[in-house]
Coordinates of C-alpha atoms and ligand atoms in Angstrom, one line a residue:
M20 CA 36.7 14.4 13.2
A21 CA 33.5 14.0 15.8
W22 CA 30.8 12.3 14.0
S23 CA 27.1 11.3 16.3
L24 CA 27.3 7.7 14.6
L25 CA 29.6 5.1 12.3
V26 CA 28.6 1.9 10.9
R27 CA 31.8 -0.1 10.3
G28 CA 33.1 -3.0 8.1
G29 CA 30.1 -3.5 6.1
T30 CA 29.4 -4.0 2.9
V31 CA 27.5 -1.0 1.5
I32 CA 24.7 -1.4 -0.8
D33 CA 24.3 2.0 -1.9
G34 CA 20.9 2.2 -3.6
T35 CA 21.8 3.0 -6.9
G36 CA 22.0 -0.8 -7.9
A37 CA 26.1 -0.7 -8.5
P38 CA 27.8 -3.5 -6.5
G39 CA 27.6 -3.7 -2.6
R40 CA 31.9 -2.4 -1.8
R41 CA 33.1 -2.7 2.0
A42 CA 32.9 1.0 3.6
D43 CA 32.8 2.4 6.4
V44 CA 29.0 4.8 7.2
A45 CA 29.8 8.1 8.8
L46 CA 26.6 10.1 10.0
E47 CA 26.0 12.6 12.1
G48 CA 23.3 14.1 13.5
D49 CA 20.5 13.9 10.2
R50 CA 22.9 13.5 7.3
I51 CA 25.0 11.1 6.1
A52 CA 28.8 12.5 6.7
A53 CA 31.2 10.5 4.9
I54 CA 31.9 7.0 3.3
A55 CA 34.7 5.6 2.8
P56 CA 37.1 2.4 2.9
S57 CA 38.7 2.8 6.2
L58 CA 37.4 5.8 8.9
T59 CA 39.1 6.9 11.6
G60 CA 37.4 9.4 13.4
E61 CA 35.1 9.4 16.9
A62 CA 32.3 8.4 16.6
A63 CA 29.8 9.1 19.8
R64 CA 28.7 5.4 18.3
V65 CA 29.8 2.9 16.7
I66 CA 27.8 0.2 15.2
D67 CA 29.2 -3.3 14.6
A68 CA 28.3 -4.0 10.3
H69 CA 31.5 -6.8 9.6
G70 CA 29.2 -9.8 8.1
L71 CA 26.1 -7.2 7.4
V72 CA 24.8 -5.3 4.7
V73 CA 24.6 -1.7 5.4
G74 CA 21.8 0.4 2.3
P75 CA 19.6 3.3 2.6
G76 CA 16.9 2.8 4.5
F77 CA 13.6 0.8 2.7
I78 CA 11.0 2.7 0.7
D79 CA 7.4 2.0 1.1
A80 CA 5.9 2.4 -2.3
H81 CA 2.8 1.9 -1.0
S82 CA 0.5 1.1 2.0
H83 CA -1.9 2.1 3.4
S84 CA -0.5 3.1 6.9
D85 CA -2.7 6.4 6.8
L86 CA -4.5 6.2 10.3
F87 CA -2.7 3.6 11.3
Y88 CA 0.5 6.0 12.9
F89 CA -2.4 8.1 14.5
A90 CA -3.6 4.6 16.6
C91 CA 0.4 3.0 16.5
P92 CA 3.0 5.8 16.2
S93 CA 5.8 3.3 16.7
A94 CA 5.0 1.6 13.4
E95 CA 7.1 -1.4 14.4
S96 CA 5.6 -3.9 12.1
K97 CA 7.6 -1.5 8.8
V98 CA 10.2 -0.5 11.2
R99 CA 11.9 -3.8 11.5
Q100 CA 11.5 -4.9 8.4
G101 CA 14.4 -1.9 7.7
V102 CA 11.4 0.4 6.3
T103 CA 12.6 4.3 6.7
T104 CA 9.5 5.9 4.5
E105 CA 6.2 4.6 3.7
V106 CA 3.8 6.1 0.9
V107 CA 0.4 6.1 1.9
G108 CA -3.0 7.9 0.2
M109 CA -3.6 5.0 -2.0
C110 CA -6.1 3.6 -4.2
S111 CA -8.2 6.5 -3.6
F112 CA -8.2 6.7 0.2
S113 CA -6.7 9.7 2.2
P114 CA -8.4 11.3 5.4
A115 CA -8.1 14.5 4.0
P116 CA -9.6 16.2 2.9
L117 CA -12.8 16.4 4.5
S118 CA -15.5 18.1 4.1
S119 CA -17.5 19.1 7.5
G120 CA -21.0 17.3 8.4
Q121 CA -19.2 13.9 7.0
E122 CA -16.6 12.9 9.2
D123 CA -18.8 9.7 10.2
V124 CA -19.1 9.1 5.8
V125 CA -15.2 9.2 5.4
R126 CA -15.4 7.3 8.4
A127 CA -17.3 4.1 7.6
W128 CA -16.0 4.1 3.8
S129 CA -12.7 3.7 5.0
G130 CA -13.6 1.3 7.9
G131 CA -12.4 -2.5 6.3
L132 CA -8.6 -0.6 5.0
V133 CA -8.0 1.0 8.3
G134 CA -9.2 -0.6 11.5
A135 CA -8.2 2.5 12.8
A136 CA -10.4 4.8 11.8
V137 CA -13.7 3.4 13.5
A138 CA -12.4 4.5 16.7
L139 CA -10.2 7.6 15.4
D140 CA -12.1 11.1 15.8
L141 CA -11.1 13.3 12.8
R142 CA -9.9 16.1 14.1
W143 CA -9.1 17.9 10.4
Q144 CA -10.3 19.3 7.1
T145 CA -7.7 20.2 4.9
F146 CA -5.2 18.4 3.5
R147 CA -2.7 21.0 5.5
Q148 CA -4.3 20.6 8.8
Y149 CA -4.5 16.6 8.5
L150 CA -0.2 17.0 7.4
E151 CA 0.6 18.7 10.7
A152 CA -1.7 16.2 12.7
L153 CA -0.1 13.5 11.9
A154 CA 3.2 15.7 11.7
S155 CA 2.4 16.4 15.8
I156 CA 2.3 12.4 16.7
H157 CA 5.9 11.8 15.2
P158 CA 5.6 8.7 13.8
A159 CA 8.6 6.9 13.8
V160 CA 8.8 6.8 9.8
N161 CA 8.8 9.0 7.4
V162 CA 5.6 9.5 5.0
A163 CA 5.2 10.2 2.0
H164 CA 1.0 11.4 1.2
F165 CA -0.9 11.3 -2.3
V166 CA -3.9 12.5 -1.9
G167 CA -7.0 10.3 -2.4
H168 CA -9.6 10.6 -5.2
G169 CA -12.6 9.4 -2.9
A170 CA -11.7 12.1 -0.4
L171 CA -11.9 14.5 -3.2
R172 CA -14.9 13.4 -5.0
I173 CA -16.6 12.8 -1.4
A174 CA -15.1 16.4 -0.1
A175 CA -16.6 17.9 -3.7
M176 CA -19.8 16.2 -4.6
G177 CA -20.9 13.2 -1.8
F178 CA -21.1 9.6 -2.2
E179 CA -22.8 9.5 -5.9
N180 CA -23.1 7.5 -8.7
R181 CA -22.9 10.1 -11.6
P182 CA -20.1 11.6 -13.9
A183 CA -18.9 14.4 -12.0
S184 CA -20.6 17.8 -13.4
A185 CA -18.3 21.0 -14.8
A186 CA -19.1 22.2 -11.0
D187 CA -17.8 19.0 -9.2
V188 CA -14.3 18.2 -11.3
K189 CA -13.8 22.5 -10.5
A190 CA -14.1 21.6 -6.4
M191 CA -12.1 19.4 -7.0
E192 CA -9.3 20.3 -8.7
R193 CA -9.3 23.2 -6.2
L194 CA -9.2 20.8 -3.3
L195 CA -6.7 18.9 -5.0
G196 CA -4.3 22.4 -5.9
E197 CA -4.9 22.6 -2.2
A198 CA -3.6 18.8 -0.8
M199 CA -0.7 19.9 -3.6
D200 CA 0.8 23.1 -2.3
A201 CA -0.1 21.6 1.7
G202 CA 2.8 19.0 0.3
A203 CA 1.5 15.9 -1.7
F204 CA 2.7 13.7 -4.1
G205 CA -0.1 13.5 -6.4
F206 CA -3.2 11.6 -6.3
S207 CA -4.0 8.2 -6.7
S208 CA -7.5 5.7 -7.9
G209 CA -9.4 2.7 -6.5
L210 CA -11.0 2.6 -10.0
V211 CA -13.3 -0.6 -8.1
Y212 CA -13.5 1.0 -4.9
A213 CA -16.9 3.3 -4.7
P214 CA -16.8 6.2 -5.2
S215 CA -14.1 7.0 -7.0
A216 CA -15.0 4.0 -9.7
Y217 CA -18.0 6.5 -10.6
A218 CA -15.8 8.7 -12.3
E219 CA -15.0 8.4 -16.3
T220 CA -12.0 8.6 -17.4
A221 CA -12.0 12.4 -18.4
E222 CA -12.9 13.4 -15.2
L223 CA -9.3 11.8 -14.0
I224 CA -7.5 13.2 -17.1
A225 CA -8.4 16.8 -15.7
L226 CA -7.5 15.9 -12.5
A227 CA -4.1 14.9 -13.7
R228 CA -3.8 18.0 -15.8
A229 CA -4.7 20.1 -12.7
M230 CA -1.7 18.6 -11.4
R231 CA 0.9 19.3 -14.0
S232 CA 2.7 22.2 -13.1
A233 CA 3.5 20.3 -10.1
N234 CA 4.7 18.0 -11.3
G235 CA 2.7 15.8 -9.7
L236 CA 2.2 11.5 -10.4
Y237 CA -0.9 9.6 -10.7
C238 CA -0.9 6.5 -8.5
S239 CA -3.2 4.3 -10.1
H240 CA -5.1 0.9 -8.9
I241 CA -7.2 0.3 -12.0
R242 CA -10.6 -0.1 -13.0
G243 CA -10.3 -3.9 -12.8
E244 CA -7.3 -6.4 -12.7
S245 CA -9.2 -9.4 -13.5
S246 CA -11.2 -9.5 -17.2
M247 CA -11.0 -6.0 -17.4
L248 CA -6.8 -6.0 -16.9
L249 CA -5.7 -4.9 -20.6
D250 CA -8.3 -2.1 -21.4
S251 CA -7.6 -0.7 -17.5
I252 CA -4.0 -0.5 -17.9
A253 CA -4.7 1.3 -21.3
E254 CA -7.0 3.8 -19.5
A255 CA -4.2 4.0 -17.2
I256 CA -1.9 4.9 -19.6
T257 CA -4.8 7.2 -21.6
I258 CA -4.7 9.1 -18.6
G259 CA -1.0 10.0 -18.0
E260 CA -0.6 10.8 -21.6
Q261 CA -3.8 13.0 -21.6
G262 CA -2.9 15.1 -18.7
G263 CA 1.1 15.0 -18.8
V264 CA 1.7 12.8 -16.2
G265 CA 3.6 10.0 -14.6
V266 CA 1.8 6.8 -14.1
Q267 CA 2.1 4.4 -11.1
V268 CA 0.5 1.1 -11.7
A269 CA -0.2 -0.5 -7.8
H270 CA 0.6 -3.2 -6.9
V271 CA 0.4 -4.8 -11.1
K272 CA -1.1 -8.2 -10.9
A273 CA -4.0 -10.5 -13.0
S274 CA -6.8 -11.8 -11.3
G275 CA -8.7 -14.9 -11.7
K276 CA -7.1 -17.8 -12.8
E277 CA -8.9 -17.4 -16.4
N278 CA -6.9 -14.3 -16.4
W279 CA -3.5 -15.2 -15.8
P280 CA -1.9 -15.7 -19.1
K281 CA -2.7 -11.7 -19.3
I282 CA 0.0 -10.5 -17.2
D283 CA 2.9 -10.7 -19.7
A284 CA 0.4 -7.9 -22.1
A285 CA -0.1 -5.9 -19.4
L286 CA 4.0 -5.4 -19.0
R287 CA 4.4 -5.2 -22.7
Q288 CA 2.1 -2.2 -22.2
L289 CA 4.2 -0.4 -19.5
E290 CA 7.2 -0.8 -21.6
D291 CA 4.8 0.5 -25.3
A292 CA 3.7 3.1 -23.6
R293 CA 7.4 4.1 -22.1
A294 CA 8.2 3.8 -25.4
R295 CA 6.6 6.3 -27.3
G296 CA 7.5 8.1 -24.1
V297 CA 4.7 8.1 -21.0
D298 CA 6.3 7.9 -17.8
M299 CA 4.9 4.8 -16.9
M300 CA 5.8 2.6 -13.8
G301 CA 4.6 0.0 -11.2
D302 CA 4.8 -1.8 -7.7
V303 CA 4.3 -4.8 -6.6
Y304 CA 4.3 -6.8 -3.8
P305 CA 5.2 -10.5 -2.7
Y306 CA 2.8 -12.6 -2.6
N307 CA 0.5 -14.3 -4.2
A308 CA -2.9 -13.7 -2.6
G309 CA -4.3 -9.9 -2.0
S310 CA -6.3 -7.9 1.1
T311 CA -8.7 -5.4 0.8
K312 CA -12.4 -4.5 2.4
L313 CA -14.9 -7.5 2.6
D314 CA -17.7 -4.9 0.7
N315 CA -15.0 -4.4 -2.1
L316 CA -17.3 -8.0 -3.6
M317 CA -20.3 -6.3 -3.6
P318 CA -21.3 -4.8 -7.5
G319 CA -20.5 -0.9 -7.6
W320 CA -24.4 -0.4 -8.6
A321 CA -25.1 -2.1 -5.0
Q322 CA -22.8 0.6 -3.3
A323 CA -23.6 3.8 -4.5
G324 CA -24.4 6.8 -1.8
G325 CA -22.4 4.9 1.0
V326 CA -21.7 2.5 3.3
G327 CA -25.2 3.4 4.3
R328 CA -27.1 2.3 1.1
L329 CA -25.3 -0.6 0.9
L330 CA -26.5 -2.3 4.3
E331 CA -30.1 -0.9 3.2
R332 CA -29.8 -3.4 -0.2
L333 CA -28.4 -5.7 2.2
A334 CA -30.8 -5.6 4.3
D335 CA -33.7 -5.9 1.2
R336 CA -34.2 -9.5 0.3
A337 CA -35.1 -8.4 -3.8
T338 CA -32.4 -7.0 -3.2
R339 CA -30.3 -8.9 -2.4
R340 CA -31.6 -11.9 -4.9
T341 CA -30.6 -9.5 -7.8
I342 CA -26.7 -9.2 -5.9
A343 CA -26.3 -13.1 -5.7
E344 CA -27.8 -13.8 -9.6
E345 CA -25.6 -11.5 -10.8
C346 CA -22.4 -12.4 -9.0
L347 CA -22.6 -16.1 -7.7
V348 CA -21.0 -18.7 -10.1
D349 CA -21.8 -22.1 -9.5
G350 CA -23.3 -21.5 -6.4
E351 CA -19.5 -22.4 -5.5
R352 CA -18.0 -19.3 -6.6
W353 CA -18.1 -14.7 -6.8
R354 CA -17.7 -13.2 -9.4
S355 CA -16.8 -9.4 -9.5
V356 CA -14.7 -6.5 -10.9
S357 CA -12.2 -6.5 -7.9
Q358 CA -11.5 -10.5 -7.8
G359 CA -12.7 -11.6 -11.2
E360 CA -14.0 -15.1 -10.4
I361 CA -13.4 -16.3 -6.8
G362 CA -13.4 -19.6 -4.6
F363 CA -15.6 -19.0 -1.5
D364 CA -12.6 -21.3 -0.4
Q365 CA -10.1 -18.1 -1.3
V366 CA -11.5 -16.0 0.7
F367 CA -10.4 -15.9 4.3
I368 CA -11.8 -13.4 6.6
A369 CA -9.1 -10.5 8.0
S370 CA -10.4 -8.9 10.1
C371 CA -13.8 -8.5 11.9
A372 CA -15.0 -7.5 15.2
R373 CA -16.8 -11.4 15.6
R374 CA -13.4 -12.5 16.3
E375 CA -13.8 -16.8 16.2
V376 CA -14.6 -15.8 12.0
E377 CA -10.8 -14.0 11.3
G378 CA -8.7 -16.6 9.2
L379 CA -12.1 -19.2 8.2
S380 CA -12.6 -18.6 4.8
L381 CA -16.3 -17.9 4.2
A382 CA -16.4 -21.5 3.3
Q383 CA -15.5 -23.2 6.2
I384 CA -18.0 -20.5 8.3
A385 CA -20.8 -21.3 5.9
R386 CA -20.1 -25.3 7.0
Q387 CA -19.9 -24.5 10.5
S388 CA -22.8 -22.7 10.6
G389 CA -24.8 -25.0 7.7
V390 CA -25.0 -21.0 6.2
A391 CA -24.8 -20.7 1.8
P392 CA -21.7 -19.0 1.4
A393 CA -23.6 -16.3 -0.6
D394 CA -25.6 -15.0 2.3
V395 CA -22.5 -15.9 5.0
L396 CA -20.8 -12.8 3.0
M397 CA -24.0 -10.8 2.7
N398 CA -24.7 -11.3 6.2
L399 CA -21.4 -10.2 7.3
L400 CA -21.2 -6.9 5.7
L401 CA -24.5 -6.2 7.2
E402 CA -23.7 -7.5 11.3
Q403 CA -21.1 -5.8 10.7
K404 CA -21.7 -2.5 9.3
C405 CA -19.1 -3.3 6.1
T406 CA -15.7 -3.2 8.9
V407 CA -14.6 -6.2 8.1
G408 CA -11.0 -7.2 5.8
M409 CA -10.4 -10.2 3.9
V410 CA -7.2 -11.9 1.8
T411 CA -8.2 -13.2 -1.4
F412 CA -6.3 -15.7 -2.9
G413 CA -6.9 -15.0 -6.6
Q414 CA -3.2 -14.6 -8.0
S415 CA -0.5 -16.6 -9.6
I416 CA 2.7 -17.4 -8.1
E417 CA 5.0 -17.2 -11.1
N418 CA 3.2 -14.0 -12.1
V419 CA 4.4 -12.4 -8.7
A420 CA 7.4 -13.0 -9.9
K421 CA 7.7 -12.3 -13.5
V422 CA 6.2 -8.9 -11.9
L423 CA 8.2 -8.6 -9.0
A424 CA 11.4 -9.0 -11.8
H425 CA 10.2 -6.8 -14.1
P426 CA 12.9 -3.8 -14.7
L427 CA 9.8 -1.1 -14.6
V428 CA 8.7 -2.6 -10.5
M429 CA 9.3 -2.0 -7.7
I430 CA 8.5 -2.6 -4.1
G431 CA 5.2 -1.2 -2.5
S432 CA 4.1 -3.6 0.5
D433 CA 0.2 -2.9 0.0
S434 CA -0.2 -3.2 3.6
I435 CA -3.1 -2.7 6.0
P436 CA -2.0 -2.7 9.4
L437 CA -5.2 -3.9 11.2
F438 CA -5.4 -1.9 14.6
S439 CA -8.4 -2.1 17.5
G440 CA -8.5 -1.3 21.1
D441 CA -6.4 -4.6 22.2
G442 CA -3.4 -3.1 20.1
P443 CA -1.4 -3.1 17.0
K444 CA -1.3 -6.9 17.3
H445 CA -5.2 -7.7 15.6
G446 CA -6.7 -9.6 13.7
K447 CA -4.8 -12.0 11.0
P448 CA -3.4 -9.3 8.1
H449 CA -2.3 -10.0 5.5
P450 CA 1.7 -11.3 6.1
R451 CA 3.1 -8.4 3.8
S452 CA 2.1 -5.7 6.7
Y453 CA 5.0 -7.5 8.9
G454 CA 7.2 -9.5 5.7
T455 CA 7.2 -7.6 2.6
F456 CA 10.8 -6.3 2.5
P457 CA 12.7 -9.2 4.6
R458 CA 11.3 -11.4 2.1
V459 CA 12.2 -9.9 -1.9
L460 CA 15.3 -10.3 0.1
A461 CA 15.6 -13.8 1.1
E462 CA 12.8 -16.3 -0.7
Y463 CA 12.9 -13.7 -4.0
A464 CA 16.9 -12.3 -3.7
R465 CA 18.8 -15.2 -1.3
E466 CA 16.7 -18.4 -2.7
R467 CA 15.2 -17.9 -5.8
R468 CA 18.3 -15.7 -7.2
L469 CA 15.8 -14.1 -9.0
F470 CA 17.8 -11.0 -9.1
S471 CA 20.6 -9.8 -7.0
L472 CA 20.6 -8.4 -3.5
E473 CA 21.3 -4.5 -5.3
T474 CA 18.9 -5.0 -7.7
A475 CA 16.8 -5.9 -4.4
V476 CA 17.6 -3.1 -2.5
H477 CA 17.2 -0.7 -5.0
K478 CA 13.5 -1.9 -6.1
M479 CA 12.8 -0.9 -2.0
T480 CA 15.3 2.4 -2.1
G481 CA 16.6 4.4 -5.1
M482 CA 14.1 3.3 -7.3
P483 CA 11.0 4.3 -5.1
A484 CA 13.2 7.6 -4.5
A485 CA 13.8 8.6 -8.0
R486 CA 9.6 7.9 -9.1
L487 CA 8.7 10.9 -6.1
R488 CA 11.8 12.9 -7.0
L489 CA 12.6 12.8 -3.4
K490 CA 16.4 14.7 -3.7
D491 CA 17.9 13.3 -0.8
R492 CA 16.9 9.6 0.2
G493 CA 16.9 6.5 -1.6
L494 CA 20.9 6.2 -1.7
L495 CA 23.6 6.0 0.4
R496 CA 25.6 9.1 -0.3
E497 CA 27.6 11.8 2.1
G498 CA 25.3 14.5 2.3
Y499 CA 22.1 12.5 2.1
A500 CA 19.6 12.3 4.6
A501 CA 20.6 9.0 7.6
D502 CA 18.0 6.5 6.7
V503 CA 20.1 3.3 7.4
T504 CA 19.0 -0.3 7.2
V505 CA 21.7 -3.4 8.4
F506 CA 20.8 -6.7 7.7
D507 CA 22.2 -9.8 7.4
P508 CA 22.2 -11.3 4.0
A509 CA 22.5 -14.7 5.2
L510 CA 19.8 -14.8 7.9
V511 CA 17.1 -11.8 6.6
K512 CA 13.8 -13.5 7.0
D513 CA 10.2 -13.1 6.6
E514 CA 7.8 -14.8 9.8
A515 CA 5.1 -13.8 9.0
T516 CA 2.3 -16.0 7.7
Y517 CA -1.0 -17.0 6.9
A518 CA -1.9 -18.5 9.4
D519 CA 0.4 -16.5 12.4
P520 CA 1.3 -13.8 10.6
H521 CA 2.0 -10.5 13.5
R522 CA 5.7 -12.4 13.5
Y523 CA 8.6 -9.9 13.1
P524 CA 11.1 -10.4 10.5
A525 CA 14.6 -12.4 11.5
G526 CA 18.0 -10.8 10.4
I527 CA 17.8 -7.0 10.7
P528 CA 19.6 -5.9 13.3
Y529 CA 19.6 -1.6 13.1
V530 CA 17.6 0.7 10.8
V531 CA 18.0 3.9 11.6
V532 CA 15.3 7.1 11.0
N533 CA 17.1 10.8 10.5
G534 CA 20.0 9.5 12.4
V535 CA 18.0 8.6 14.9
V536 CA 19.1 4.3 16.0
T537 CA 15.2 3.0 16.0
V538 CA 15.6 -0.5 15.9
E539 CA 19.1 -2.2 18.0
G540 CA 19.8 -4.8 18.1
G541 CA 16.8 -6.3 16.7
Q542 CA 14.5 -4.5 19.4
M543 CA 12.5 -1.0 18.8
R544 CA 13.8 1.8 20.8
G545 CA 12.2 5.1 20.5
P546 CA 12.1 8.4 20.4
G547 CA 9.4 8.2 16.8
A548 CA 12.4 10.2 14.2
G549 CA 10.0 10.2 11.4
R550 CA 9.4 12.8 9.6
V551 CA 6.1 14.5 6.6
L552 CA 8.3 14.4 3.2
R553 CA 6.8 17.0 0.6
P554 CA 8.1 17.3 -3.0
Ligands
ZN603 ZN1 -4.9 -0.7 -4.4

C-alpha cells in the first residue's frame, strides 16, 4: 500500500468526543485512507507526530472572512490556528446577492465589518456568480456559505426602514431560493444591524419556511444581546418553530453588566426549546470583548436609508443632539440596542484610516483632543464615512466559560479580519482573529480544565460538521476528507492580545487541507487547497 502522507505515532482525537488513542493516520490524495495503531505501508511523505495530537481540521462555525479571501487568499491568521473550514455569510452580511447599481450601498454597508470591501470591486450579482468568483481564487480553507438577510433585503427592497410588503417577501424568497440552489447552507440575520433590523418576525418566519424543504439552517444574530436578551432568544425560537428549521444562535452572550445575570435563563431557553423539539444550538468565542462596526452604536432610526443617510443625520446639529439625548447616560456611558450601556472607556477603535486612534478608547481620544466622547464617536463616524471597527468590553468572563462549557454550544470566532492596501496586518483587530481555537485548547481545556481536550476538539470539529450536515468532514474517519490538524497539547497557545493582535499561535506544527500540507513546521506553505463547500 502506498499513501501520499502518513502521520505516524500521534494521539488521535477523532472529533466525536471519544477518548484519544495512539494511532497512525494515512492519507491518499484528498481522503483519509486508513487509521490504525501501526500502519506499515509505504508513504510518499511521513510526519512524525510522537507526543502530538492528531485531530480533524478545525471548523470555525462563525466568521466574517467573506471578502478577506479576495484580498488575502492564504488566510494565514486562520489556517495557523488549525482551521481548515470557515462558515461565512453571518449576522445578515454576505457579499451576494447584489442588485446592479447597489454596489456602492453594499460596499458602504459592509465597510466597517470587512475592511477589504472598501477597495474591492464587487464583480458578481447572483450568489452563484459570487461562489464561482471565490472558488477561482483558491482560498487556503474550505468555505461554507450562508446568505445574509441584509443582502437579501437590500437586493429586494433597498435600505428602507419598513416592514417588507408581500411582494418584497416574495422577492427575498426567490433570491434565497437561488442562493440555496447555488450552495448556501441557509440564511443569517443581524437584527441589530440595519437593514436586517427593520424586519418583523413574520418576515423571518416566511424566509425560514421558504428554505425548509432544502433543510436550510437559520443563523441568528438576535435582536438584542443586552436588555432584550431573553425576548430576542424567544423570537429566534419562534422563527425556528414556525419556520420548521434549525436555529443557530450566534455568539451567545449577555452584553452590559446589568444583563450578565440573564445568561443562565438564556441557556435554559435553548434547552427548553430543544426539549419540545425545536432544533436550537449556539456558538461562542472565548473572549469577554466583542467587536463590530462603530456605527452599530447608533440608533436604528438614524441608520434608515443606509450609510449615506446616517452621515447626513450626523452632519445635522439638531439630529445629532437628538441622538445624544437618546443614547448618552450621565455623560460617561452610551446606551445602544446592541451593547446595552457601555462606558466610553470600554469602546476601543480596532480599525480606522486615521491610524493614530487605532487601539485607543473613545475616552482616551476624548482626553487627548479635549472633545466630549459622544462627539468623538459621532465625528469619527462622519469623517470616516462609517468605515471604523471597534472592540467593546461589555461581557462577563464567568459567563464566557459558562457558555463555552454548555453542551449545545460550539466554537465560532466571529472574527473580522482587517485588510488595507498595506496588507493583512492592519489595525488592532480583536485577537479572536488569530487566537480563538488555540485559546480554547490552552486556556479553557488545559489550564482551567473547563472540559476535556476531546470535548474541546469536538466543539470545533464534529459538532459544527454535524450542525452543517457535512457528510465527510469534522471527524477523522476512513473515507473522510483529508483535513487534519496536528498540535502539541502541552504547548498549543494563543499569542494574540488586544494590544498586539497580529500574532500567530504556538504549538500547531501541521495543518493539512484536502490532503495538501498547508502549514508545515508552524509555517505557511502553499498552495491554497480549500474548496467552496455545498450542502
Ligand atoms: Zn453577529
